[in-house]
Structures are given as C-alpha cells and as structure tokens.
mmCIF file with all atom_site columns, C-alpha atoms in Angstrom:
data_model
loop_
_atom_site.group_PDB
_atom_site.id
_atom_site.type_symbol
_atom_site.label_atom_id
_atom_site.label_alt_id
_atom_site.label_comp_id
_atom_site.label_asym_id
_atom_site.label_entity_id
_atom_site.label_seq_id
_atom_site.pdbx_PDB_ins_code
_atom_site.Cartn_x
_atom_site.Cartn_y
_atom_site.Cartn_z
_atom_site.occupancy
_atom_site.B_iso_or_equiv
_atom_site.pdbx_formal_charge
_atom_site.auth_seq_id
_atom_site.auth_comp_id
_atom_site.auth_asym_id
_atom_site.auth_atom_id
_atom_site.pdbx_PDB_model_num
ATOM 1   C CA . MET A 1 1   ? -9.914  -4.839  -37.382 1.00 64.00 ? 1   MET A CA 1
ATOM 2   C CA . ARG A 1 2   ? -12.201 -3.658  -34.576 1.00 60.00 ? 2   ARG A CA 1
ATOM 3   C CA . ILE A 1 3   ? -12.361 -7.157  -33.149 1.00 67.00 ? 3   ILE A CA 1
ATOM 4   C CA . LEU A 1 4   ? -8.558  -7.318  -33.062 1.00 52.00 ? 4   LEU A CA 1
ATOM 5   C CA . LEU A 1 5   ? -8.442  -3.984  -31.234 1.00 47.00 ? 5   LEU A CA 1
ATOM 6   C CA . LEU A 1 6   ? -11.064 -5.197  -28.771 1.00 45.00 ? 6   LEU A CA 1
ATOM 7   C CA . PHE A 1 7   ? -9.053  -8.345  -28.003 1.00 48.00 ? 7   PHE A CA 1
ATOM 8   C CA . ALA A 1 8   ? -5.894  -6.274  -27.531 1.00 46.00 ? 8   ALA A CA 1
ATOM 9   C CA . CYS A 1 9   ? -7.683  -4.005  -25.045 1.00 41.00 ? 9   CYS A CA 1
ATOM 10  C CA . LEU A 1 10  ? -9.103  -6.991  -23.163 1.00 45.00 ? 10  LEU A CA 1
ATOM 11  C CA . ALA A 1 11  ? -5.644  -8.565  -22.997 1.00 46.00 ? 11  ALA A CA 1
ATOM 12  C CA . LEU A 1 12  ? -4.177  -5.377  -21.528 1.00 41.00 ? 12  LEU A CA 1
ATOM 13  C CA . LEU A 1 13  ? -6.940  -5.203  -18.937 1.00 41.00 ? 13  LEU A CA 1
ATOM 14  C CA . TRP A 1 14  ? -6.306  -8.831  -17.997 1.00 44.00 ? 14  TRP A CA 1
ATOM 15  C CA . ILE A 1 15  ? -2.575  -8.189  -17.591 1.00 45.00 ? 15  ILE A CA 1
ATOM 16  C CA . TYR A 1 16  ? -3.250  -5.111  -15.460 1.00 44.00 ? 16  TYR A CA 1
ATOM 17  C CA . ARG A 1 17  ? -5.706  -7.015  -13.262 1.00 43.00 ? 17  ARG A CA 1
ATOM 18  C CA . PHE A 1 18  ? -3.774  -10.198 -12.599 1.00 43.00 ? 18  PHE A CA 1
ATOM 19  C CA . PHE A 1 19  ? -0.074  -9.325  -12.662 1.00 47.00 ? 19  PHE A CA 1
ATOM 20  C CA . PRO A 1 20  ? 1.844   -8.074  -9.624  1.00 51.00 ? 20  PRO A CA 1
ATOM 21  C CA . GLY A 1 21  ? 2.105   -4.443  -8.632  1.00 60.00 ? 21  GLY A CA 1
ATOM 22  C CA . GLY A 1 22  ? 5.543   -3.000  -9.227  1.00 70.00 ? 22  GLY A CA 1
ATOM 23  C CA . ALA A 1 23  ? 9.134   -2.547  -8.136  1.00 78.00 ? 23  ALA A CA 1
ATOM 24  C CA . ILE A 1 24  ? 8.357   -3.197  -4.466  1.00 90.00 ? 24  ILE A CA 1
ATOM 25  C CA . ASP A 1 25  ? 6.481   -6.436  -5.098  1.00 91.00 ? 25  ASP A CA 1
ATOM 26  C CA . GLY A 1 26  ? 8.019   -9.324  -3.139  1.00 92.00 ? 26  GLY A CA 1
ATOM 27  C CA . THR A 1 27  ? 9.489   -7.046  -0.449  1.00 94.00 ? 27  THR A CA 1
ATOM 28  C CA . LEU A 1 28  ? 9.065   -6.779  3.322   1.00 96.00 ? 28  LEU A CA 1
ATOM 29  C CA . TRP A 1 29  ? 9.344   -3.476  5.231   1.00 97.00 ? 29  TRP A CA 1
ATOM 30  C CA . GLU A 1 30  ? 9.767   -2.691  8.940   1.00 98.00 ? 30  GLU A CA 1
ATOM 31  C CA . VAL A 1 31  ? 8.047   0.635   9.674   1.00 98.00 ? 31  VAL A CA 1
ATOM 32  C CA . LYS A 1 32  ? 7.265   2.843   12.667  1.00 97.00 ? 32  LYS A CA 1
ATOM 33  C CA . VAL A 1 33  ? 3.742   4.251   12.553  1.00 97.00 ? 33  VAL A CA 1
ATOM 34  C CA . ARG A 1 34  ? 3.125   7.374   14.623  1.00 96.00 ? 34  ARG A CA 1
ATOM 35  C CA . PRO A 1 35  ? -0.140  9.274   15.249  1.00 95.00 ? 35  PRO A CA 1
ATOM 36  C CA . ASP A 1 36  ? 0.075   12.732  13.702  1.00 88.00 ? 36  ASP A CA 1
ATOM 37  C CA . VAL A 1 37  ? -0.256  14.637  16.975  1.00 87.00 ? 37  VAL A CA 1
ATOM 38  C CA . PHE A 1 38  ? 2.221   16.684  18.989  1.00 83.00 ? 38  PHE A CA 1
ATOM 39  C CA . PHE A 1 39  ? 3.130   14.073  21.589  1.00 86.00 ? 39  PHE A CA 1
ATOM 40  C CA . ALA A 1 40  ? 2.641   10.436  20.628  1.00 85.00 ? 40  ALA A CA 1
ATOM 41  C CA . LEU A 1 41  ? 4.535   7.168   20.714  1.00 90.00 ? 41  LEU A CA 1
ATOM 42  C CA . SER A 1 42  ? 5.144   5.191   17.560  1.00 92.00 ? 42  SER A CA 1
ATOM 43  C CA . ARG A 1 43  ? 4.314   1.536   17.076  1.00 95.00 ? 43  ARG A CA 1
ATOM 44  C CA . ARG A 1 44  ? 6.110   -0.966  14.883  1.00 97.00 ? 44  ARG A CA 1
ATOM 45  C CA . ASP A 1 45  ? 4.445   -2.609  11.933  1.00 97.00 ? 45  ASP A CA 1
ATOM 46  C CA . THR A 1 46  ? 5.547   -4.892  9.112   1.00 97.00 ? 46  THR A CA 1
ATOM 47  C CA . LEU A 1 47  ? 4.387   -4.245  5.556   1.00 97.00 ? 47  LEU A CA 1
ATOM 48  C CA . LEU A 1 48  ? 4.399   -7.061  3.022   1.00 97.00 ? 48  LEU A CA 1
ATOM 49  C CA . PHE A 1 49  ? 4.052   -6.411  -0.726  1.00 95.00 ? 49  PHE A CA 1
ATOM 50  C CA . GLN A 1 50  ? 3.317   -9.694  -2.488  1.00 94.00 ? 50  GLN A CA 1
ATOM 51  C CA . ASN A 1 51  ? 1.581   -10.539 -5.797  1.00 93.00 ? 51  ASN A CA 1
ATOM 52  C CA . GLY A 1 52  ? 0.274   -7.006  -6.265  1.00 94.00 ? 52  GLY A CA 1
ATOM 53  C CA . ARG A 1 53  ? -1.228  -6.888  -2.761  1.00 96.00 ? 53  ARG A CA 1
ATOM 54  C CA . MET A 1 54  ? -0.088  -5.161  0.415   1.00 96.00 ? 54  MET A CA 1
ATOM 55  C CA . THR A 1 55  ? -0.575  -6.425  3.961   1.00 96.00 ? 55  THR A CA 1
ATOM 56  C CA . SER A 1 56  ? -0.052  -4.486  7.189   1.00 97.00 ? 56  SER A CA 1
ATOM 57  C CA . LEU A 1 57  ? 0.410   -7.039  9.975   1.00 96.00 ? 57  LEU A CA 1
ATOM 58  C CA . LYS A 1 58  ? -1.020  -4.682  12.643  1.00 95.00 ? 58  LYS A CA 1
ATOM 59  C CA . PHE A 1 59  ? -4.083  -3.748  10.623  1.00 92.00 ? 59  PHE A CA 1
ATOM 60  C CA . ALA A 1 60  ? -4.558  -7.375  9.501   1.00 93.00 ? 60  ALA A CA 1
ATOM 61  C CA . SER A 1 61  ? -4.856  -8.318  13.179  1.00 92.00 ? 61  SER A CA 1
ATOM 62  C CA . GLU A 1 62  ? -7.707  -5.767  13.382  1.00 90.00 ? 62  GLU A CA 1
ATOM 63  C CA . GLY A 1 63  ? -9.607  -7.325  10.485  1.00 89.00 ? 63  GLY A CA 1
ATOM 64  C CA . PHE A 1 64  ? -8.258  -5.459  7.440   1.00 92.00 ? 64  PHE A CA 1
ATOM 65  C CA . LEU A 1 65  ? -7.468  -8.016  4.732   1.00 92.00 ? 65  LEU A CA 1
ATOM 66  C CA . PRO A 1 66  ? -4.685  -7.619  2.114   1.00 95.00 ? 66  PRO A CA 1
ATOM 67  C CA . ALA A 1 67  ? -5.594  -5.227  -0.714  1.00 95.00 ? 67  ALA A CA 1
ATOM 68  C CA . ARG A 1 68  ? -4.271  -4.446  -4.197  1.00 96.00 ? 68  ARG A CA 1
ATOM 69  C CA . TYR A 1 69  ? -1.790  -1.552  -4.264  1.00 95.00 ? 69  TYR A CA 1
ATOM 70  C CA . LYS A 1 70  ? -0.944  0.837   -7.087  1.00 94.00 ? 70  LYS A CA 1
ATOM 71  C CA . MET A 1 71  ? 2.687   1.747   -7.747  1.00 90.00 ? 71  MET A CA 1
ATOM 72  C CA . THR A 1 72  ? 4.222   4.571   -9.778  1.00 88.00 ? 72  THR A CA 1
ATOM 73  C CA . SER A 1 73  ? 7.963   4.083   -10.331 1.00 80.00 ? 73  SER A CA 1
ATOM 74  C CA . PHE A 1 74  ? 10.552  6.765   -11.020 1.00 74.00 ? 74  PHE A CA 1
ATOM 75  C CA . GLN A 1 75  ? 14.297  6.740   -11.790 1.00 68.00 ? 75  GLN A CA 1
ATOM 76  C CA . GLU A 1 76  ? 14.530  3.242   -13.270 1.00 67.00 ? 76  GLU A CA 1
ATOM 77  C CA . GLU A 1 77  ? 12.435  1.761   -10.443 1.00 63.00 ? 77  GLU A CA 1
ATOM 78  C CA . LYS A 1 78  ? 14.815  2.866   -7.659  1.00 73.00 ? 78  LYS A CA 1
ATOM 79  C CA . SER A 1 79  ? 12.154  5.164   -6.216  1.00 86.00 ? 79  SER A CA 1
ATOM 80  C CA . GLY A 1 80  ? 8.435   5.671   -6.555  1.00 90.00 ? 80  GLY A CA 1
ATOM 81  C CA . SER A 1 81  ? 5.132   6.193   -4.821  1.00 94.00 ? 81  SER A CA 1
ATOM 82  C CA . TRP A 1 82  ? 2.327   3.781   -4.000  1.00 95.00 ? 82  TRP A CA 1
ATOM 83  C CA . ASN A 1 83  ? -1.088  3.752   -2.405  1.00 96.00 ? 83  ASN A CA 1
ATOM 84  C CA . VAL A 1 84  ? -3.589  1.194   -1.161  1.00 97.00 ? 84  VAL A CA 1
ATOM 85  C CA . VAL A 1 85  ? -7.015  1.308   0.522   1.00 96.00 ? 85  VAL A CA 1
ATOM 86  C CA . PHE A 1 86  ? -8.142  -1.406  2.947   1.00 94.00 ? 86  PHE A CA 1
ATOM 87  C CA . ASP A 1 87  ? -11.873 -1.821  3.565   1.00 90.00 ? 87  ASP A CA 1
ATOM 88  C CA . ARG A 1 88  ? -13.578 -3.363  6.556   1.00 86.00 ? 88  ARG A CA 1
ATOM 89  C CA . ALA A 1 89  ? -17.222 -3.814  7.408   1.00 79.00 ? 89  ALA A CA 1
ATOM 90  C CA . LYS A 1 90  ? -19.274 -0.829  8.571   1.00 76.00 ? 90  LYS A CA 1
ATOM 91  C CA . GLN A 1 91  ? -17.775 1.580   6.027   1.00 83.00 ? 91  GLN A CA 1
ATOM 92  C CA . GLU A 1 92  ? -14.369 1.717   7.687   1.00 92.00 ? 92  GLU A CA 1
ATOM 93  C CA . THR A 1 93  ? -11.252 2.238   5.546   1.00 94.00 ? 93  THR A CA 1
ATOM 94  C CA . VAL A 1 94  ? -7.520  2.589   6.033   1.00 96.00 ? 94  VAL A CA 1
ATOM 95  C CA . GLU A 1 95  ? -5.617  4.337   3.257   1.00 97.00 ? 95  GLU A CA 1
ATOM 96  C CA . TRP A 1 96  ? -1.841  4.094   3.016   1.00 97.00 ? 96  TRP A CA 1
ATOM 97  C CA . ARG A 1 97  ? 0.184   6.452   0.779   1.00 98.00 ? 97  ARG A CA 1
ATOM 98  C CA . GLY A 1 98  ? 3.909   5.902   0.611   1.00 97.00 ? 98  GLY A CA 1
ATOM 99  C CA . ALA A 1 99  ? 7.085   6.946   -1.126  1.00 95.00 ? 99  ALA A CA 1
ATOM 100 C CA . VAL A 1 100 ? 10.088  4.681   -1.657  1.00 95.00 ? 100 VAL A CA 1
ATOM 101 C CA . GLU A 1 101 ? 13.685  5.788   -2.175  1.00 92.00 ? 101 GLU A CA 1
ATOM 102 C CA . GLY A 1 102 ? 16.106  2.884   -2.377  1.00 90.00 ? 102 GLY A CA 1
ATOM 103 C CA . ASP A 1 103 ? 15.761  0.918   0.881   1.00 93.00 ? 103 ASP A CA 1
ATOM 104 C CA . ARG A 1 104 ? 13.785  3.615   2.717   1.00 96.00 ? 104 ARG A CA 1
ATOM 105 C CA . MET A 1 105 ? 10.067  4.298   2.849   1.00 97.00 ? 105 MET A CA 1
ATOM 106 C CA . ARG A 1 106 ? 7.895   7.038   4.339   1.00 98.00 ? 106 ARG A CA 1
ATOM 107 C CA . GLY A 1 107 ? 4.302   8.091   4.083   1.00 98.00 ? 107 GLY A CA 1
ATOM 108 C CA . LEU A 1 108 ? 0.857   8.769   5.471   1.00 98.00 ? 108 LEU A CA 1
ATOM 109 C CA . VAL A 1 109 ? -1.965  6.600   6.833   1.00 97.00 ? 109 VAL A CA 1
ATOM 110 C CA . LEU A 1 110 ? -5.582  7.809   7.017   1.00 97.00 ? 110 LEU A CA 1
ATOM 111 C CA . TRP A 1 111 ? -7.970  5.667   9.092   1.00 94.00 ? 111 TRP A CA 1
ATOM 112 C CA . ARG A 1 112 ? -11.582 6.626   8.392   1.00 94.00 ? 112 ARG A CA 1
ATOM 113 C CA . ARG A 1 113 ? -13.894 5.375   11.137  1.00 92.00 ? 113 ARG A CA 1
ATOM 114 C CA . PRO A 1 114 ? -17.612 4.577   10.697  1.00 91.00 ? 114 PRO A CA 1
ATOM 115 C CA . ASP A 1 115 ? -18.526 7.610   12.818  1.00 92.00 ? 115 ASP A CA 1
ATOM 116 C CA . GLY A 1 116 ? -16.827 9.885   10.257  1.00 91.00 ? 116 GLY A CA 1
ATOM 117 C CA . LYS A 1 117 ? -13.714 10.619  12.305  1.00 94.00 ? 117 LYS A CA 1
ATOM 118 C CA . VAL A 1 118 ? -10.366 10.385  10.537  1.00 96.00 ? 118 VAL A CA 1
ATOM 119 C CA . ARG A 1 119 ? -7.207  9.390   12.407  1.00 94.00 ? 119 ARG A CA 1
ATOM 120 C CA . ARG A 1 120 ? -3.994  10.483  10.706  1.00 97.00 ? 120 ARG A CA 1
ATOM 121 C CA . PHE A 1 121 ? -0.629  8.733   11.073  1.00 97.00 ? 121 PHE A CA 1
ATOM 122 C CA . THR A 1 122 ? 2.806   9.102   9.503   1.00 97.00 ? 122 THR A CA 1
ATOM 123 C CA . PHE A 1 123 ? 5.258   6.278   8.981   1.00 98.00 ? 123 PHE A CA 1
ATOM 124 C CA . ARG A 1 124 ? 8.927   5.697   8.174   1.00 98.00 ? 124 ARG A CA 1
ATOM 125 C CA . GLY A 1 125 ? 10.773  2.486   7.640   1.00 97.00 ? 125 GLY A CA 1
ATOM 126 C CA . VAL A 1 126 ? 13.406  0.365   5.940   1.00 97.00 ? 126 VAL A CA 1
ATOM 127 C CA . ARG A 1 127 ? 13.366  -2.693  3.712   1.00 96.00 ? 127 ARG A CA 1
ATOM 128 C CA . LYS A 1 128 ? 13.946  -5.959  5.551   1.00 94.00 ? 128 LYS A CA 1
ATOM 129 C CA . PRO A 1 129 ? 16.095  -8.636  3.951   1.00 88.00 ? 129 PRO A CA 1
ATOM 130 C CA . THR A 1 130 ? 14.021  -11.580 2.725   1.00 72.00 ? 130 THR A CA 1
#
C-alpha cells in the first residue's frame, strides 16, 4: 500500500514538473513597462507564455532566459495571478508578478542588481491575437 502511495506521489510531481503552466499558456501579450518613479517614459515589451515558461523579449535581449511561471486561476480561469523569476549570472534576478482579467494584464517587475539595488517597474497590457 505504501509503495502505491509513493508511486502516486511521484506521478503527481512528474505531472507538476513537466506539464504547462495554466490558463495563459500559449498566449502572447503586448505590455508597456514603466519605471515606478514620478516622471518616466514607458517601453514596450512582448510577453510569451509557452509550455509553462514565460519569456520577456526585452529582458531576453539582455541575457535573461525563459523561466517557469506559476499561475493561480480564479473565476473558471477567466482571471488569475502569476509570477516568475528570471536569473542571470552574478546574482541578478528579475521577478515579474502579474494579474490577468480577461484580455488585460497588469503587474509589477522587480529587477534586483548584483550591487543590491532594486529597480521597480509597473506594467499594463493586452493579449495579442495568435
């Protein structure tokens, strides 16, 4: 009986590890990312959620590779929240936290630099047709 329970737990872990993320998997989003300061200009970025991983095209061009995201869905998967952390050499990370409602998305980006400084951004965007 214990062996059966062990195999069931291992199967669930395998499913969690290798299957795609959630309701936003397979979608593309056009967002405007803005530094969280009084006067700043926003820049455009494209977010791709594919096979349980998220890619930011702007941050990918700076060396941050796609990373696995975690999704929590609400209201029959029409809305939810997600987060992902990208790592780069020298202890540098970019953390995205977002909320989805229908075809709209908004959230926060925290860029932690190797020197300990944290740059904070907000973003808003819409789903692009694929």
